[in-house]
mmCIF file of C-alpha atoms and ligand atoms in Angstrom:
data_model
loop_
_atom_site.group_PDB
_atom_site.id
_atom_site.type_symbol
_atom_site.label_atom_id
_atom_site.label_comp_id
_atom_site.label_asym_id
_atom_site.label_seq_id
_atom_site.Cartn_x
_atom_site.Cartn_y
_atom_site.Cartn_z
ATOM 1 C CA MET A 19 61.663 225.459 -10.532
ATOM 2 C CA ARG A 20 63.375 222.073 -10.770
ATOM 3 C CA PRO A 21 66.671 221.897 -8.862
ATOM 4 C CA ARG A 22 68.664 221.128 -12.002
ATOM 5 C CA LEU A 23 67.181 224.201 -13.597
ATOM 6 C CA ALA A 24 68.009 226.351 -10.562
ATOM 7 C CA PHE A 25 71.539 224.983 -10.834
ATOM 8 C CA ALA A 26 71.698 225.876 -14.546
ATOM 9 C CA ARG A 27 70.378 229.346 -13.751
ATOM 10 C CA ARG A 28 73.060 229.816 -11.124
ATOM 11 C CA ARG A 29 75.702 228.721 -13.640
ATOM 12 C CA PHE A 30 74.251 231.087 -16.205
ATOM 13 C CA TYR A 31 74.659 234.069 -13.887
ATOM 14 C CA GLY A 32 77.893 232.970 -12.238
ATOM 15 C CA ARG A 33 78.464 231.933 -8.619
ATOM 16 C CA ASP A 34 79.109 235.374 -7.174
ATOM 17 C CA MET A 35 76.563 237.407 -9.089
ATOM 18 C CA PRO A 36 73.283 238.097 -7.254
ATOM 19 C CA LEU A 37 70.341 236.517 -9.085
ATOM 20 C CA PRO A 38 68.296 239.309 -10.679
ATOM 21 C CA SER A 39 64.798 239.953 -9.484
ATOM 22 C CA PRO A 40 62.101 240.871 -12.032
ATOM 23 C CA ASP A 41 61.746 244.319 -10.415
ATOM 24 C CA THR A 42 65.305 245.333 -11.315
ATOM 25 C CA LEU A 43 65.196 244.200 -14.968
ATOM 26 C CA ASP A 44 64.136 246.125 -18.040
ATOM 27 C CA PRO A 45 61.699 244.525 -20.546
ATOM 28 C CA ALA A 46 64.488 243.465 -22.926
ATOM 29 C CA GLN A 47 66.301 241.646 -20.111
ATOM 30 C CA LEU A 48 63.054 240.009 -18.987
ATOM 31 C CA ALA A 49 62.373 238.906 -22.568
ATOM 32 C CA SER A 50 65.844 237.406 -22.822
ATOM 33 C CA ILE A 51 65.316 235.466 -19.576
ATOM 34 C CA MET A 52 61.963 234.174 -20.818
ATOM 35 C CA ARG A 53 63.652 233.012 -24.038
ATOM 36 C CA TRP A 54 66.302 231.298 -21.945
ATOM 37 C CA TYR A 55 63.625 229.458 -19.946
ATOM 38 C CA LEU A 56 61.970 228.355 -23.175
ATOM 39 C CA ASP A 57 65.311 227.060 -24.493
ATOM 40 C CA MET A 58 65.671 225.083 -21.258
ATOM 41 C CA GLY A 59 62.294 223.449 -21.954
ATOM 42 C CA VAL A 60 60.308 225.456 -19.395
ATOM 43 C CA ASP A 61 57.215 226.432 -21.333
ATOM 44 C CA CYS A 62 54.592 226.609 -18.628
ATOM 45 C CA ILE A 63 54.384 227.751 -15.027
ATOM 46 C CA VAL A 64 53.190 225.208 -12.504
ATOM 47 C CA GLY A 65 53.703 227.148 -9.266
ATOM 48 C CA ASP A 66 55.011 230.352 -7.714
ATOM 49 C CA ALA A 67 57.606 228.792 -5.422
ATOM 50 C CA PRO A 68 60.390 226.337 -6.333
ATOM 51 C CA ARG A 69 59.747 222.755 -5.291
ATOM 52 C CA ASP A 70 62.348 220.007 -5.113
ATOM 53 C CA ARG A 71 60.523 217.194 -6.879
ATOM 54 C CA PHE A 72 63.525 214.887 -6.678
ATOM 55 C CA ALA A 73 63.172 215.069 -2.888
ATOM 56 C CA ASP A 74 59.413 214.384 -3.197
ATOM 57 C CA CYS A 75 60.100 211.301 -5.294
ATOM 58 C CA ALA A 76 62.795 210.070 -2.911
ATOM 59 C CA ALA A 77 60.362 210.379 0.004
ATOM 60 C CA GLU A 78 57.740 208.410 -1.936
ATOM 61 C CA GLN A 79 60.065 205.621 -2.864
ATOM 62 C CA ILE A 80 59.439 203.665 0.269
ATOM 63 C CA LYS A 81 60.174 200.184 -0.880
ATOM 64 C CA THR A 82 56.592 199.061 -0.663
ATOM 65 C CA PRO A 83 56.467 196.487 -3.485
ATOM 66 C CA PRO A 84 59.490 194.339 -2.532
ATOM 67 C CA ALA A 85 58.620 194.406 1.152
ATOM 68 C CA ARG A 86 55.018 193.543 0.389
ATOM 69 C CA ALA A 87 55.985 190.770 -2.012
ATOM 70 C CA GLU A 88 58.263 189.272 0.602
ATOM 71 C CA ALA A 89 55.690 189.486 3.365
ATOM 72 C CA THR A 90 53.022 188.028 1.082
ATOM 73 C CA ALA A 91 55.314 185.163 0.118
ATOM 74 C CA ARG A 92 55.960 184.471 3.785
ATOM 75 C CA ALA A 93 52.270 184.768 4.599
ATOM 76 C CA LEU A 94 51.138 182.324 1.905
ATOM 77 C CA PRO A 95 50.815 178.793 3.148
ATOM 78 C CA VAL A 96 53.378 176.490 1.574
ATOM 79 C CA ARG A 97 51.728 173.838 -0.589
ATOM 80 C CA GLY A 98 50.765 170.884 1.573
ATOM 81 C CA ASP A 99 51.217 173.053 4.638
ATOM 82 C CA ALA A 100 47.587 174.022 5.186
ATOM 83 C CA GLU A 101 47.720 173.044 8.852
ATOM 84 C CA ALA A 102 50.790 175.139 9.661
ATOM 85 C CA PRO A 103 50.333 177.496 12.642
ATOM 86 C CA ARG A 104 48.963 180.935 11.671
ATOM 87 C CA ALA A 105 50.703 183.148 14.258
ATOM 88 C CA PRO A 106 53.987 183.787 12.331
ATOM 89 C CA LEU A 107 51.949 184.585 9.214
ATOM 90 C CA VAL A 108 49.989 187.261 11.029
ATOM 91 C CA ALA A 109 53.249 188.721 12.323
ATOM 92 C CA ALA A 110 54.640 188.753 8.780
ATOM 93 C CA ALA A 111 51.554 190.508 7.472
ATOM 94 C CA GLN A 112 51.862 193.103 10.221
ATOM 95 C CA ASN A 113 55.355 193.983 8.960
ATOM 96 C CA VAL A 114 54.009 195.110 5.595
ATOM 97 C CA PRO A 115 54.578 198.860 5.358
ATOM 98 C CA PRO A 116 51.383 200.793 4.723
ATOM 99 C CA PRO A 117 50.871 202.198 1.223
ATOM 100 C CA THR A 118 52.242 205.706 0.780
ATOM 101 C CA PRO A 119 49.808 208.655 0.668
ATOM 102 C CA ALA A 120 50.715 209.114 -3.007
ATOM 103 C CA ALA A 121 49.855 205.474 -3.784
ATOM 104 C CA LEU A 122 46.550 205.815 -1.947
ATOM 105 C CA ALA A 123 45.757 209.007 -3.845
ATOM 106 C CA THR A 124 46.473 207.288 -7.162
ATOM 107 C CA ASP A 125 44.251 204.335 -6.194
ATOM 108 C CA ALA A 126 41.425 206.648 -5.153
ATOM 109 C CA ALA A 127 41.690 208.737 -8.337
ATOM 110 C CA THR A 128 41.764 205.581 -10.479
ATOM 111 C CA ARG A 129 38.651 204.269 -8.745
ATOM 112 C CA THR A 130 36.843 207.577 -9.269
ATOM 113 C CA ALA A 131 37.890 207.601 -12.938
ATOM 114 C CA ALA A 132 36.608 204.023 -13.338
ATOM 115 C CA GLU A 133 33.249 204.961 -11.786
ATOM 116 C CA LEU A 134 32.861 208.068 -13.945
ATOM 117 C CA ALA A 135 33.862 206.153 -17.055
ATOM 118 C CA ALA A 136 31.442 203.295 -16.369
ATOM 119 C CA ASN A 137 28.591 205.778 -15.895
ATOM 120 C CA ALA A 138 29.253 207.544 -19.208
ATOM 121 C CA HIS A 139 26.894 206.031 -21.752
ATOM 122 C CA ASP A 140 28.059 207.981 -24.773
ATOM 123 C CA LEU A 141 31.109 209.929 -25.852
ATOM 124 C CA ASP A 142 29.629 213.312 -24.946
ATOM 125 C CA ALA A 143 28.912 212.081 -21.412
ATOM 126 C CA LEU A 144 32.439 210.708 -21.149
ATOM 127 C CA ARG A 145 33.934 213.999 -22.290
ATOM 128 C CA THR A 146 31.824 215.918 -19.752
ATOM 129 C CA ALA A 147 32.869 213.507 -16.976
ATOM 130 C CA MET A 148 36.545 213.862 -17.891
ATOM 131 C CA ASP A 149 36.267 217.628 -18.043
ATOM 132 C CA ALA A 150 34.869 217.627 -14.490
ATOM 133 C CA PHE A 151 37.404 215.100 -13.140
ATOM 134 C CA GLU A 152 40.001 216.577 -10.752
ATOM 135 C CA GLY A 153 41.960 213.415 -9.990
ATOM 136 C CA CYS A 154 44.779 213.848 -12.508
ATOM 137 C CA ALA A 155 47.291 216.598 -11.680
ATOM 138 C CA LEU A 156 48.045 217.077 -15.389
ATOM 139 C CA LYS A 157 44.690 218.779 -15.731
ATOM 140 C CA ARG A 158 46.002 221.675 -13.644
ATOM 141 C CA THR A 159 48.911 222.448 -15.969
ATOM 142 C CA ALA A 160 47.226 221.649 -19.274
ATOM 143 C CA SER A 161 45.172 224.355 -20.980
ATOM 144 C CA ARG A 162 42.358 221.966 -21.861
ATOM 145 C CA LEU A 163 41.284 218.399 -22.462
ATOM 146 C CA ALA A 164 42.362 217.025 -25.863
ATOM 147 C CA PHE A 165 39.568 214.453 -26.076
ATOM 148 C CA GLU A 166 39.096 213.304 -29.640
ATOM 149 C CA ASP A 167 39.349 213.980 -33.314
ATOM 150 C CA GLY A 168 38.051 212.205 -36.401
ATOM 151 C CA ALA A 169 34.800 210.344 -36.826
ATOM 152 C CA ARG A 170 32.964 208.822 -33.896
ATOM 153 C CA GLY A 171 32.036 205.209 -34.627
ATOM 154 C CA ALA A 172 34.786 204.847 -37.277
ATOM 155 C CA ARG A 173 35.982 201.295 -37.992
ATOM 156 C CA VAL A 174 39.526 202.280 -37.067
ATOM 157 C CA MET A 175 40.562 203.963 -33.823
ATOM 158 C CA LEU A 176 44.083 205.361 -33.393
ATOM 159 C CA VAL A 177 45.449 205.973 -29.896
ATOM 160 C CA GLY A 178 48.612 207.919 -29.038
ATOM 161 C CA GLU A 179 50.379 208.688 -25.783
ATOM 162 C CA ALA A 180 49.463 212.229 -24.690
ATOM 163 C CA PRO A 181 48.868 215.664 -26.238
ATOM 164 C CA GLY A 182 51.722 218.028 -27.064
ATOM 165 C CA ALA A 183 51.712 221.825 -27.181
ATOM 166 C CA ASP A 184 49.614 222.154 -30.355
ATOM 167 C CA GLU A 185 47.070 219.597 -29.189
ATOM 168 C CA ASP A 186 46.849 221.424 -25.858
ATOM 169 C CA LYS A 187 46.102 224.701 -27.657
ATOM 170 C CA GLN A 188 43.459 223.231 -29.939
ATOM 171 C CA GLY A 189 42.000 220.605 -27.597
ATOM 172 C CA LYS A 190 42.369 217.840 -30.204
ATOM 173 C CA PRO A 191 44.780 214.921 -30.495
ATOM 174 C CA PHE A 192 47.414 214.837 -33.222
ATOM 175 C CA VAL A 193 47.113 218.306 -34.739
ATOM 176 C CA GLY A 194 50.807 219.307 -34.532
ATOM 177 C CA ARG A 195 53.701 218.167 -36.728
ATOM 178 C CA ALA A 196 53.257 214.511 -35.733
ATOM 179 C CA GLY A 197 49.560 214.827 -36.564
ATOM 180 C CA GLN A 198 50.341 216.255 -39.989
ATOM 181 C CA LEU A 199 52.588 213.288 -40.706
ATOM 182 C CA LEU A 200 49.814 211.019 -39.465
ATOM 183 C CA ASP A 201 47.478 212.646 -41.992
ATOM 184 C CA ARG A 202 49.976 211.913 -44.776
ATOM 185 C CA MET A 203 50.339 208.331 -43.604
ATOM 186 C CA LEU A 204 46.557 207.864 -43.648
ATOM 187 C CA ALA A 205 46.337 209.501 -47.069
ATOM 188 C CA ALA A 206 48.878 206.967 -48.381
ATOM 189 C CA ILE A 207 46.264 204.241 -47.854
ATOM 190 C CA GLY A 208 43.346 206.359 -49.029
ATOM 191 C CA LEU A 209 42.090 207.427 -45.561
ATOM 192 C CA ASP A 210 41.568 210.721 -43.829
ATOM 193 C CA ARG A 211 40.163 211.848 -40.499
ATOM 194 C CA SER A 212 36.647 211.149 -41.627
ATOM 195 C CA HIS A 213 37.540 207.443 -41.717
ATOM 196 C CA VAL A 214 39.250 207.133 -38.313
ATOM 197 C CA TYR A 215 38.676 208.139 -34.697
ATOM 198 C CA ILE A 216 41.694 209.511 -32.763
ATOM 199 C CA ALA A 217 42.430 209.791 -29.035
ATOM 200 C CA ASN A 218 45.283 209.541 -26.532
ATOM 201 C CA VAL A 219 45.845 207.325 -23.490
ATOM 202 C CA VAL A 220 46.392 210.492 -21.430
ATOM 203 C CA PRO A 221 44.168 213.364 -22.566
ATOM 204 C CA TRP A 222 45.947 216.245 -20.777
ATOM 205 C CA ARG A 223 49.312 217.570 -21.877
ATOM 206 C CA PRO A 224 52.182 216.733 -19.508
ATOM 207 C CA PRO A 225 54.164 219.960 -18.801
ATOM 208 C CA GLY A 226 57.105 220.535 -21.123
ATOM 209 C CA ASN A 227 56.034 217.490 -23.191
ATOM 210 C CA ARG A 228 57.500 215.045 -20.711
ATOM 211 C CA ALA A 229 56.207 211.485 -20.775
ATOM 212 C CA PRO A 230 53.220 210.832 -18.498
ATOM 213 C CA THR A 231 54.183 209.065 -15.263
ATOM 214 C CA PRO A 232 52.888 205.515 -14.604
ATOM 215 C CA GLN A 233 50.556 207.005 -11.969
ATOM 216 C CA GLU A 234 49.089 209.556 -14.408
ATOM 217 C CA THR A 235 48.648 206.800 -16.987
ATOM 218 C CA ALA A 236 46.962 204.497 -14.449
ATOM 219 C CA ILE A 237 44.528 207.224 -13.459
ATOM 220 C CA CYS A 238 43.572 207.934 -17.100
ATOM 221 C CA LEU A 239 43.362 204.271 -18.170
ATOM 222 C CA PRO A 240 39.651 203.743 -17.305
ATOM 223 C CA PHE A 241 38.778 206.757 -19.488
ATOM 224 C CA ILE A 242 40.567 205.532 -22.625
ATOM 225 C CA HIS A 243 39.169 202.024 -22.119
ATOM 226 C CA ARG A 244 35.681 203.471 -21.995
ATOM 227 C CA GLN A 245 36.366 205.749 -24.969
ATOM 228 C CA ILE A 246 37.423 202.692 -26.993
ATOM 229 C CA ALA A 247 34.325 200.779 -25.831
ATOM 230 C CA LEU A 248 32.064 203.668 -26.795
ATOM 231 C CA CYS A 249 33.705 204.171 -30.196
ATOM 232 C CA ASP A 250 33.557 200.386 -30.657
ATOM 233 C CA PRO A 251 36.018 200.165 -33.575
ATOM 234 C CA ASP A 252 36.786 196.974 -35.533
ATOM 235 C CA ILE A 253 40.481 197.789 -35.403
ATOM 236 C CA LEU A 254 42.569 199.570 -32.775
ATOM 237 C CA VAL A 255 45.929 201.069 -33.791
ATOM 238 C CA CYS A 256 48.361 201.943 -30.998
ATOM 239 C CA LEU A 257 50.674 204.740 -32.095
ATOM 240 C CA GLY A 258 54.039 204.193 -30.409
ATOM 241 C CA ALA A 259 55.495 202.139 -27.598
ATOM 242 C CA SER A 260 53.699 203.895 -24.779
ATOM 243 C CA ALA A 261 50.162 203.318 -26.111
ATOM 244 C CA MET A 262 51.115 199.753 -27.081
ATOM 245 C CA GLN A 263 52.506 198.896 -23.671
ATOM 246 C CA THR A 264 49.640 200.518 -21.804
ATOM 247 C CA LEU A 265 46.775 199.143 -23.850
ATOM 248 C CA LEU A 266 48.102 195.826 -25.102
ATOM 249 C CA GLY A 267 50.386 194.977 -22.180
ATOM 250 C CA VAL A 268 53.211 194.205 -24.610
ATOM 251 C CA ARG A 269 56.580 194.557 -22.880
ATOM 252 C CA GLU A 270 58.790 194.246 -25.991
ATOM 253 C CA GLY A 271 60.133 197.349 -27.701
ATOM 254 C CA ILE A 272 57.987 198.861 -30.454
ATOM 255 C CA THR A 273 60.497 198.141 -33.232
ATOM 256 C CA ARG A 274 60.136 194.406 -32.576
ATOM 257 C CA ALA A 275 56.470 194.358 -31.566
ATOM 258 C CA ARG A 276 55.048 196.583 -34.313
ATOM 259 C CA GLY A 277 53.169 195.078 -37.207
ATOM 260 C CA SER A 278 51.790 192.008 -35.394
ATOM 261 C CA TRP A 279 48.090 191.622 -34.863
ATOM 262 C CA ARG A 280 47.055 191.248 -31.241
ATOM 263 C CA ASP A 281 43.865 191.181 -29.206
ATOM 264 C CA PHE A 282 42.696 194.105 -27.130
ATOM 265 C CA HIS A 283 40.119 193.191 -24.484
ATOM 266 C CA VAL A 284 37.658 195.707 -23.174
ATOM 267 C CA GLU A 285 34.352 195.697 -21.367
ATOM 268 C CA GLY A 286 31.770 196.682 -23.988
ATOM 269 C CA VAL A 287 29.016 199.176 -23.287
ATOM 270 C CA ASP A 288 26.610 196.266 -22.838
ATOM 271 C CA GLY A 289 28.827 194.894 -20.056
ATOM 272 C CA THR A 290 30.137 191.955 -22.092
ATOM 273 C CA ARG A 291 33.818 191.377 -22.681
ATOM 274 C CA LYS A 292 34.829 192.417 -26.209
ATOM 275 C CA THR A 293 37.905 191.572 -28.206
ATOM 276 C CA ILE A 294 39.160 194.088 -30.758
ATOM 277 C CA ARG A 295 41.926 193.379 -33.280
ATOM 278 C CA ALA A 296 44.867 195.629 -32.500
ATOM 279 C CA LEU A 297 48.019 196.655 -34.272
ATOM 280 C CA ALA A 298 50.919 198.655 -32.882
ATOM 281 C CA THR A 299 52.942 200.863 -35.161
ATOM 282 C CA LEU A 300 55.646 203.491 -34.863
ATOM 283 C CA HIS A 301 54.685 206.862 -33.463
ATOM 284 C CA PRO A 302 54.648 209.630 -36.118
ATOM 285 C CA ALA A 303 56.825 211.816 -33.829
ATOM 286 C CA TYR A 304 59.435 209.039 -33.881
ATOM 287 C CA LEU A 305 59.175 208.842 -37.677
ATOM 288 C CA LEU A 306 59.822 212.602 -37.906
ATOM 289 C CA ARG A 307 63.078 212.049 -35.998
ATOM 290 C CA THR A 308 63.935 208.744 -37.672
ATOM 291 C CA PRO A 309 62.772 208.824 -41.287
ATOM 292 C CA ILE A 310 64.556 205.547 -42.043
ATOM 293 C CA ALA A 311 61.957 203.790 -39.860
ATOM 294 C CA LYS A 312 59.169 204.817 -42.259
ATOM 295 C CA ARG A 313 59.609 201.554 -44.157
ATOM 296 C CA GLY A 314 58.244 199.632 -41.137
ATOM 297 C CA ALA A 315 55.381 202.091 -40.693
ATOM 298 C CA TRP A 316 54.483 201.696 -44.373
ATOM 299 C CA ALA A 317 54.279 197.910 -43.948
ATOM 300 C CA ASP A 318 51.944 198.435 -40.968
ATOM 301 C CA LEU A 319 49.751 200.818 -42.955
ATOM 302 C CA ARG A 320 49.446 198.237 -45.740
ATOM 303 C CA ALA A 321 48.494 195.597 -43.135
ATOM 304 C CA LEU A 322 45.858 198.001 -41.806
ATOM 305 C CA LYS A 323 44.453 198.626 -45.279
ATOM 306 C CA LYS A 324 44.308 194.906 -45.997
ATOM 307 C CA ALA A 325 42.504 194.223 -42.700
ATOM 308 C CA MET A 326 39.990 196.956 -43.511
ATOM 309 C CA GLU A 327 39.300 195.413 -46.890
ATOM 310 C CA GLY A 328 38.890 191.947 -45.344
ATOM 311 C CA PRO A 329 35.653 190.589 -43.951
HETATM 312 N N1 URA B 408 51.754 212.704 -29.638
HETATM 313 C C1 URA B 408 50.775 211.938 -29.125
HETATM 314 O O1 URA B 408 51.019 210.825 -28.633
HETATM 315 N N2 URA B 408 49.540 212.429 -29.159
HETATM 316 C C2 URA B 408 49.236 213.598 -29.693
HETATM 317 O O2 URA B 408 48.063 213.961 -29.666
HETATM 318 C C3 URA B 408 50.268 214.372 -30.225
HETATM 319 C C4 URA B 408 51.518 213.914 -30.211
#
């Protein structure tokens, strides 16, 4: 249980009341506690014992990047200084703190994902490889892989952030409320799921619908790159800021960056570098919360339709 949740639970019962144990509660009380957990956003169990993840994060936040950057800057020869003595540089390099175990684990998992992805020569092989992959912790809390929906080889590929609860149950991207709005958006320009291919950057549901961490995203990135290469669409549509930032490297916010055509670069299945036209638009889940933003999404859909009708 997260510490903040334990704190909320303590406040719920009062400071002096003993916390009830499941053995002393009747079914109605247990049901009411379960409802309370759900209201607090706890909708899956990830372990038997509480774990202070804030403390874990604090321990991991050894200031590796700034220290490394500084040491690297000191270790780089100054321009025109090629003959400068090397000894102080070696000393500076020795001061670089070693990468944390968590950073090493992320690197190793990302390398394994890249190898598996590169060896998958069709979408079925990629799915099988991802199903067998144990490098992303989200797999342990998700019910299943939500790999794809729509038509393989479609001219348009849509990519979202990560599955939610409905997607996790069905093992398909965009089948919940956001997905239903996506269907209506596609229908507005005469398309349905037989005309598009759909996936997510992260294919396993993060617990409680939280956003995937940068490490989880980095580990899954080789898989979505390969999935795009194997689908080989003419047009890639990033649904929401997260997919846009991850795939297109755009740092601006989605409300400013949406609607502009960009290039997405990927290594094709034949090993050559491919460029795919890409468009970022607002995430349907955001549109559900902010209907006024639909005007922008409609403009993007029209731009998509026009691009599909073009050469
Ligand atoms: N949001 C996403 O980004 N992807 C889904 O599959 C569902 C909701």
